[in-house]
PDB file of C-alpha atoms in Angstrom:
ATOM      1  CA  MET F 213      11.291  55.341  -4.087  1.00  0.00           C
ATOM      2  CA  THR F 214       7.985  56.782  -5.168  1.00  0.00           C
ATOM      3  CA  LYS F 215       6.905  58.155  -8.543  1.00  0.00           C
ATOM      4  CA  TRP F 216       6.504  61.545  -6.858  1.00  0.00           C
ATOM      5  CA  PHE F 217      10.160  61.486  -5.827  1.00  0.00           C
ATOM      6  CA  LEU F 218      11.292  60.504  -9.336  1.00  0.00           C
ATOM      7  CA  PHE F 219       9.244  63.328 -10.875  1.00  0.00           C
ATOM      8  CA  LYS F 220      10.841  65.808  -8.439  1.00  0.00           C
ATOM      9  CA  LEU F 221      14.315  64.591  -9.431  1.00  0.00           C
ATOM     10  CA  TYR F 222      13.430  64.816 -13.120  1.00  0.00           C
ATOM     11  CA  GLY F 223      11.954  68.253 -12.485  1.00  0.00           C
ATOM     12  CA  LEU F 224      15.114  69.510 -10.817  1.00  0.00           C
ATOM     13  CA  ARG F 225      17.173  68.453 -13.813  1.00  0.00           C
ATOM     14  CA  LYS F 226      14.889  69.129 -16.789  1.00  0.00           C
ATOM     15  CA  LEU F 227      12.047  71.368 -15.528  1.00  0.00           C
ATOM     16  CA  PRO F 228      13.342  73.365 -12.546  1.00  0.00           C
ATOM     17  CA  LEU F 229      10.247  75.579 -12.417  1.00  0.00           C
ATOM     18  CA  SER F 230       8.133  72.481 -11.751  1.00  0.00           C
ATOM     19  CA  VAL F 231       9.693  72.331  -8.304  1.00  0.00           C
ATOM     20  CA  LEU F 232       8.995  76.014  -7.581  1.00  0.00           C
ATOM     21  CA  THR F 233       5.478  76.149  -9.016  1.00  0.00           C
ATOM     22  CA  GLY F 234       4.433  72.674  -7.907  1.00  0.00           C
ATOM     23  CA  PHE F 235       2.790  71.597 -11.164  1.00  0.00           C
ATOM     24  CA  LYS F 236       2.636  67.850 -11.607  1.00  0.00           C
ATOM     25  CA  ILE F 237       1.277  64.976 -13.638  1.00  0.00           C
ATOM     26  CA  ILE F 238      -1.726  63.390 -11.939  1.00  0.00           C
ATOM     27  CA  GLU F 239      -2.475  60.738 -14.576  1.00  0.00           C
ATOM     28  CA  LEU F 240      -0.727  59.604 -17.752  1.00  0.00           C
ATOM     29  CA  SER F 241      -2.345  56.898 -19.867  1.00  0.00           C
ATOM     30  CA  GLU F 242      -3.410  56.350 -23.468  1.00  0.00           C
ATOM     31  CA  THR F 243      -6.813  57.685 -22.429  1.00  0.00           C
ATOM     32  CA  LYS F 244      -5.709  61.002 -20.962  1.00  0.00           C
ATOM     33  CA  CYS F 245      -2.925  63.053 -19.461  1.00  0.00           C
ATOM     34  CA  VAL F 246      -3.952  65.122 -16.459  1.00  0.00           C
ATOM     35  CA  THR F 247      -1.769  67.827 -14.917  1.00  0.00           C
ATOM     36  CA  ARG F 248      -2.450  70.055 -11.932  1.00  0.00           C
ATOM     37  CA  VAL F 249      -1.168  73.191 -10.238  1.00  0.00           C
ATOM     38  CA  LYS F 250      -2.364  74.925  -7.083  1.00  0.00           C
ATOM     39  CA  TYR F 251      -2.839  78.641  -6.582  1.00  0.00           C
ATOM     40  CA  LYS F 252      -0.127  79.639  -4.121  1.00  0.00           C
ATOM     41  CA  TYR F 253       2.206  82.484  -3.261  1.00  0.00           C
ATOM     42  CA  LEU F 254       4.866  81.752  -5.921  1.00  0.00           C
ATOM     43  CA  ASN F 255       2.232  81.267  -8.651  1.00  0.00           C
ATOM     44  CA  LYS F 256       0.062  84.316  -8.106  1.00  0.00           C
ATOM     45  CA  ASN F 257      -0.227  87.585  -9.996  1.00  0.00           C
ATOM     46  CA  PRO F 258      -1.326  91.009  -8.653  1.00  0.00           C
ATOM     47  CA  PHE F 259      -4.951  90.196  -9.584  1.00  0.00           C
ATOM     48  CA  ARG F 260      -5.287  87.404  -7.000  1.00  0.00           C
ATOM     49  CA  SER F 261      -5.218  84.578  -9.517  1.00  0.00           C
ATOM     50  CA  THR F 262      -2.695  82.110 -10.895  1.00  0.00           C
ATOM     51  CA  PHE F 263      -0.168  83.770 -13.220  1.00  0.00           C
ATOM     52  CA  TRP F 264      -0.935  82.921 -16.858  1.00  0.00           C
ATOM     53  CA  ALA F 265       2.569  81.522 -17.472  1.00  0.00           C
ATOM     54  CA  VAL F 266       2.140  78.990 -14.658  1.00  0.00           C
ATOM     55  CA  LEU F 267      -1.149  77.897 -16.225  1.00  0.00           C
ATOM     56  CA  GLY F 268       0.632  77.671 -19.583  1.00  0.00           C
ATOM     57  CA  MET F 269       3.426  75.489 -18.189  1.00  0.00           C
ATOM     58  CA  THR F 270       0.915  73.164 -16.575  1.00  0.00           C
ATOM     59  CA  ALA F 271      -1.162  72.989 -19.757  1.00  0.00           C
ATOM     60  CA  GLU F 272       1.939  72.404 -21.895  1.00  0.00           C
ATOM     61  CA  LEU F 273       2.973  69.511 -19.664  1.00  0.00           C
ATOM     62  CA  SER F 274      -0.337  67.744 -20.377  1.00  0.00           C
ATOM     63  CA  THR F 275       0.497  67.688 -24.106  1.00  0.00           C
ATOM     64  CA  GLY F 276       4.287  67.584 -23.812  1.00  0.00           C
ATOM     65  CA  ALA F 277       4.198  64.397 -21.759  1.00  0.00           C
ATOM     66  CA  TYR F 278       2.302  62.773 -24.639  1.00  0.00           C
ATOM     67  CA  ALA F 279       4.769  64.181 -27.181  1.00  0.00           C
ATOM     68  CA  LEU F 280       7.729  62.744 -25.278  1.00  0.00           C
ATOM     69  CA  LEU F 281       5.961  59.452 -24.592  1.00  0.00           C
ATOM     70  CA  ALA F 282       5.192  59.057 -28.311  1.00  0.00           C
ATOM     71  CA  THR F 283       8.932  59.096 -29.094  1.00  0.00           C
ATOM     72  CA  GLN F 284       9.792  56.380 -26.567  1.00  0.00           C
ATOM     73  CA  GLY F 285      10.195  52.737 -27.550  1.00  0.00           C
ATOM     74  CA  LYS F 286      10.413  53.432 -31.284  1.00  0.00           C
ATOM     75  CA  ASP F 287      12.892  51.633 -33.553  1.00  0.00           C
ATOM     76  CA  GLU F 288      14.293  55.023 -34.631  1.00  0.00           C
ATOM     77  CA  SER F 289      15.155  58.128 -32.632  1.00  0.00           C
ATOM     78  CA  VAL F 290      12.610  60.931 -33.019  1.00  0.00           C
ATOM     79  CA  ALA F 291      13.183  64.586 -32.101  1.00  0.00           C
ATOM     80  CA  VAL F 292      10.235  66.576 -30.796  1.00  0.00           C
ATOM     81  CA  ILE F 293       9.856  70.337 -30.409  1.00  0.00           C
ATOM     82  CA  LEU F 294       7.024  72.721 -29.634  1.00  0.00           C
ATOM     83  CA  VAL F 295       6.246  74.880 -32.685  1.00  0.00           C
ATOM     84  CA  SER F 296       3.019  76.709 -31.841  1.00  0.00           C
ATOM     85  CA  THR F 297       0.838  77.662 -28.900  1.00  0.00           C
ATOM     86  CA  GLN F 298      -2.641  79.124 -28.744  1.00  0.00           C
ATOM     87  CA  ALA F 299      -4.519  79.978 -25.556  1.00  0.00           C
ATOM     88  CA  GLU F 300      -7.891  81.278 -24.487  1.00  0.00           C
ATOM     89  CA  PHE F 301      -8.462  82.274 -20.873  1.00  0.00           C
ATOM     90  CA  ILE F 302     -12.101  81.944 -19.818  1.00  0.00           C
ATOM     91  CA  LYS F 303     -12.150  82.491 -16.048  1.00  0.00           C
ATOM     92  CA  LYS F 304      -9.716  83.548 -13.318  1.00  0.00           C
ATOM     93  CA  ALA F 305      -7.781  80.637 -11.824  1.00  0.00           C
ATOM     94  CA  THR F 306      -8.046  81.141  -8.076  1.00  0.00           C
ATOM     95  CA  ASP F 307      -7.633  77.626  -6.681  1.00  0.00           C
ATOM     96  CA  VAL F 308      -6.508  74.270  -8.075  1.00  0.00           C
ATOM     97  CA  SER F 309      -6.212  74.221 -11.882  1.00  0.00           C
ATOM     98  CA  THR F 310      -6.391  70.866 -13.662  1.00  0.00           C
ATOM     99  CA  PHE F 311      -5.578  70.377 -17.359  1.00  0.00           C
ATOM    100  CA  THR F 312      -6.625  67.330 -19.374  1.00  0.00           C
ATOM    101  CA  CYS F 313      -5.432  66.258 -22.825  1.00  0.00           C
ATOM    102  CA  THR F 314      -6.938  63.222 -24.592  1.00  0.00           C
ATOM    103  CA  ASP F 315      -5.028  63.400 -27.904  1.00  0.00           C
ATOM    104  CA  TRP F 316      -2.548  60.541 -27.358  1.00  0.00           C
ATOM    105  CA  HIS F 317      -3.217  58.943 -30.751  1.00  0.00           C
ATOM    106  CA  GLU F 318      -2.441  62.219 -32.586  1.00  0.00           C
ATOM    107  CA  PHE F 319       1.049  62.201 -31.094  1.00  0.00           C
ATOM    108  CA  ASP F 320       1.716  58.496 -31.541  1.00  0.00           C
ATOM    109  CA  THR F 321       0.573  58.633 -35.180  1.00  0.00           C
ATOM    110  CA  ALA F 322       2.759  61.676 -35.900  1.00  0.00           C
ATOM    111  CA  ALA F 323       5.852  60.009 -34.412  1.00  0.00           C
ATOM    112  CA  ASP F 324       5.227  56.803 -36.391  1.00  0.00           C
ATOM    113  CA  LYS F 325       4.621  58.744 -39.609  1.00  0.00           C
ATOM    114  CA  ALA F 326       7.815  60.789 -39.103  1.00  0.00           C
ATOM    115  CA  ILE F 327       9.772  57.533 -38.955  1.00  0.00           C
ATOM    116  CA  ALA F 328       7.964  55.949 -41.921  1.00  0.00           C
ATOM    117  CA  THR F 329       8.181  58.953 -44.267  1.00  0.00           C
ATOM    118  CA  ASN F 330      11.436  60.508 -43.021  1.00  0.00           C
ATOM    119  CA  GLU F 331       9.551  63.838 -43.136  1.00  0.00           C
ATOM    120  CA  PRO F 332       8.670  66.098 -40.205  1.00  0.00           C
ATOM    121  CA  GLN F 333       5.126  65.651 -38.917  1.00  0.00           C
ATOM    122  CA  ILE F 334       3.015  67.796 -36.621  1.00  0.00           C
ATOM    123  CA  ALA F 335       0.415  66.962 -34.005  1.00  0.00           C
ATOM    124  CA  THR F 336      -1.741  69.354 -32.026  1.00  0.00           C
ATOM    125  CA  GLY F 337      -2.791  68.558 -28.500  1.00  0.00           C
ATOM    126  CA  LYS F 338      -5.815  70.319 -27.098  1.00  0.00           C
ATOM    127  CA  THR F 339      -6.008  70.653 -23.345  1.00  0.00           C
ATOM    128  CA  ILE F 340      -8.813  72.059 -21.248  1.00  0.00           C
ATOM    129  CA  GLY F 341      -8.244  73.598 -17.831  1.00  0.00           C
ATOM    130  CA  ILE F 342     -10.849  73.447 -15.097  1.00  0.00           C
ATOM    131  CA  ASN F 343     -10.995  74.714 -11.521  1.00  0.00           C
ATOM    132  CA  SER F 344     -11.983  72.700  -8.450  1.00  0.00           C
ATOM    133  CA  ALA F 345     -15.672  73.468  -9.141  1.00  0.00           C
ATOM    134  CA  GLY F 346     -15.375  71.894 -12.607  1.00  0.00           C
ATOM    135  CA  GLU F 347     -15.683  75.234 -14.405  1.00  0.00           C
ATOM    136  CA  THR F 348     -13.588  75.758 -17.530  1.00  0.00           C
ATOM    137  CA  ILE F 349     -10.828  78.300 -16.928  1.00  0.00           C
ATOM    138  CA  ALA F 350      -8.767  77.972 -20.124  1.00  0.00           C
ATOM    139  CA  HIS F 351      -8.267  76.187 -23.439  1.00  0.00           C
ATOM    140  CA  PHE F 352      -4.795  75.623 -24.872  1.00  0.00           C
ATOM    141  CA  ASP F 353      -3.639  74.169 -28.191  1.00  0.00           C
ATOM    142  CA  PHE F 354       0.004  73.088 -28.419  1.00  0.00           C
ATOM    143  CA  THR F 355       1.409  72.020 -31.783  1.00  0.00           C
ATOM    144  CA  TRP F 356       4.439  69.743 -31.700  1.00  0.00           C
ATOM    145  CA  SER F 357       6.771  68.751 -34.537  1.00  0.00           C
ATOM    146  CA  PHE F 358       8.197  65.233 -34.804  1.00  0.00           C
ATOM    147  CA  LYS F 359      11.252  64.528 -36.942  1.00  0.00           C
ATOM    148  CA  LYS F 360      13.252  61.354 -37.389  1.00  0.00           C
ATOM    149  CA  ARG F 361      16.841  61.947 -36.300  1.00  0.00           C
ATOM    150  CA  ASP F 362      19.594  61.211 -38.785  1.00  0.00           C
ATOM    151  CA  GLN F 363      21.653  58.155 -37.904  1.00  0.00           C
ATOM    152  CA  ILE F 364      25.368  58.791 -37.514  1.00  0.00           C
TER     153      ILE F 364
END
């Protein structure tokens, strides 16, 4: 089984639009999370560019993967939820759009602090979208809340 196949299975269960739109994680490490989506028939708008919501889902995945990863392997269970989004669209997305987030430590620190203080913590991931020519197409900021779950 390949990682691609596992992501498709996960996508069918948790993110069904990932299968339709084709967005995917290209790289996930403590250095960066890179996601990508192609301009195609199901993703387009009437203006011959990628629909803004598809760009938003792909951008969110680049920060959301970090948010979920930061909750894994902790001694306590941590809930995570998206609380705020801000976007700026710079250029039409007419081919492959790639989003990169490098804020891993923000998320890991917030999850650890939520456990240590028993208080909700927030972390904001900034992700920058580029096209295949390397031109910036969009900036997104996603703010996530981390909260230690009560033990039953």
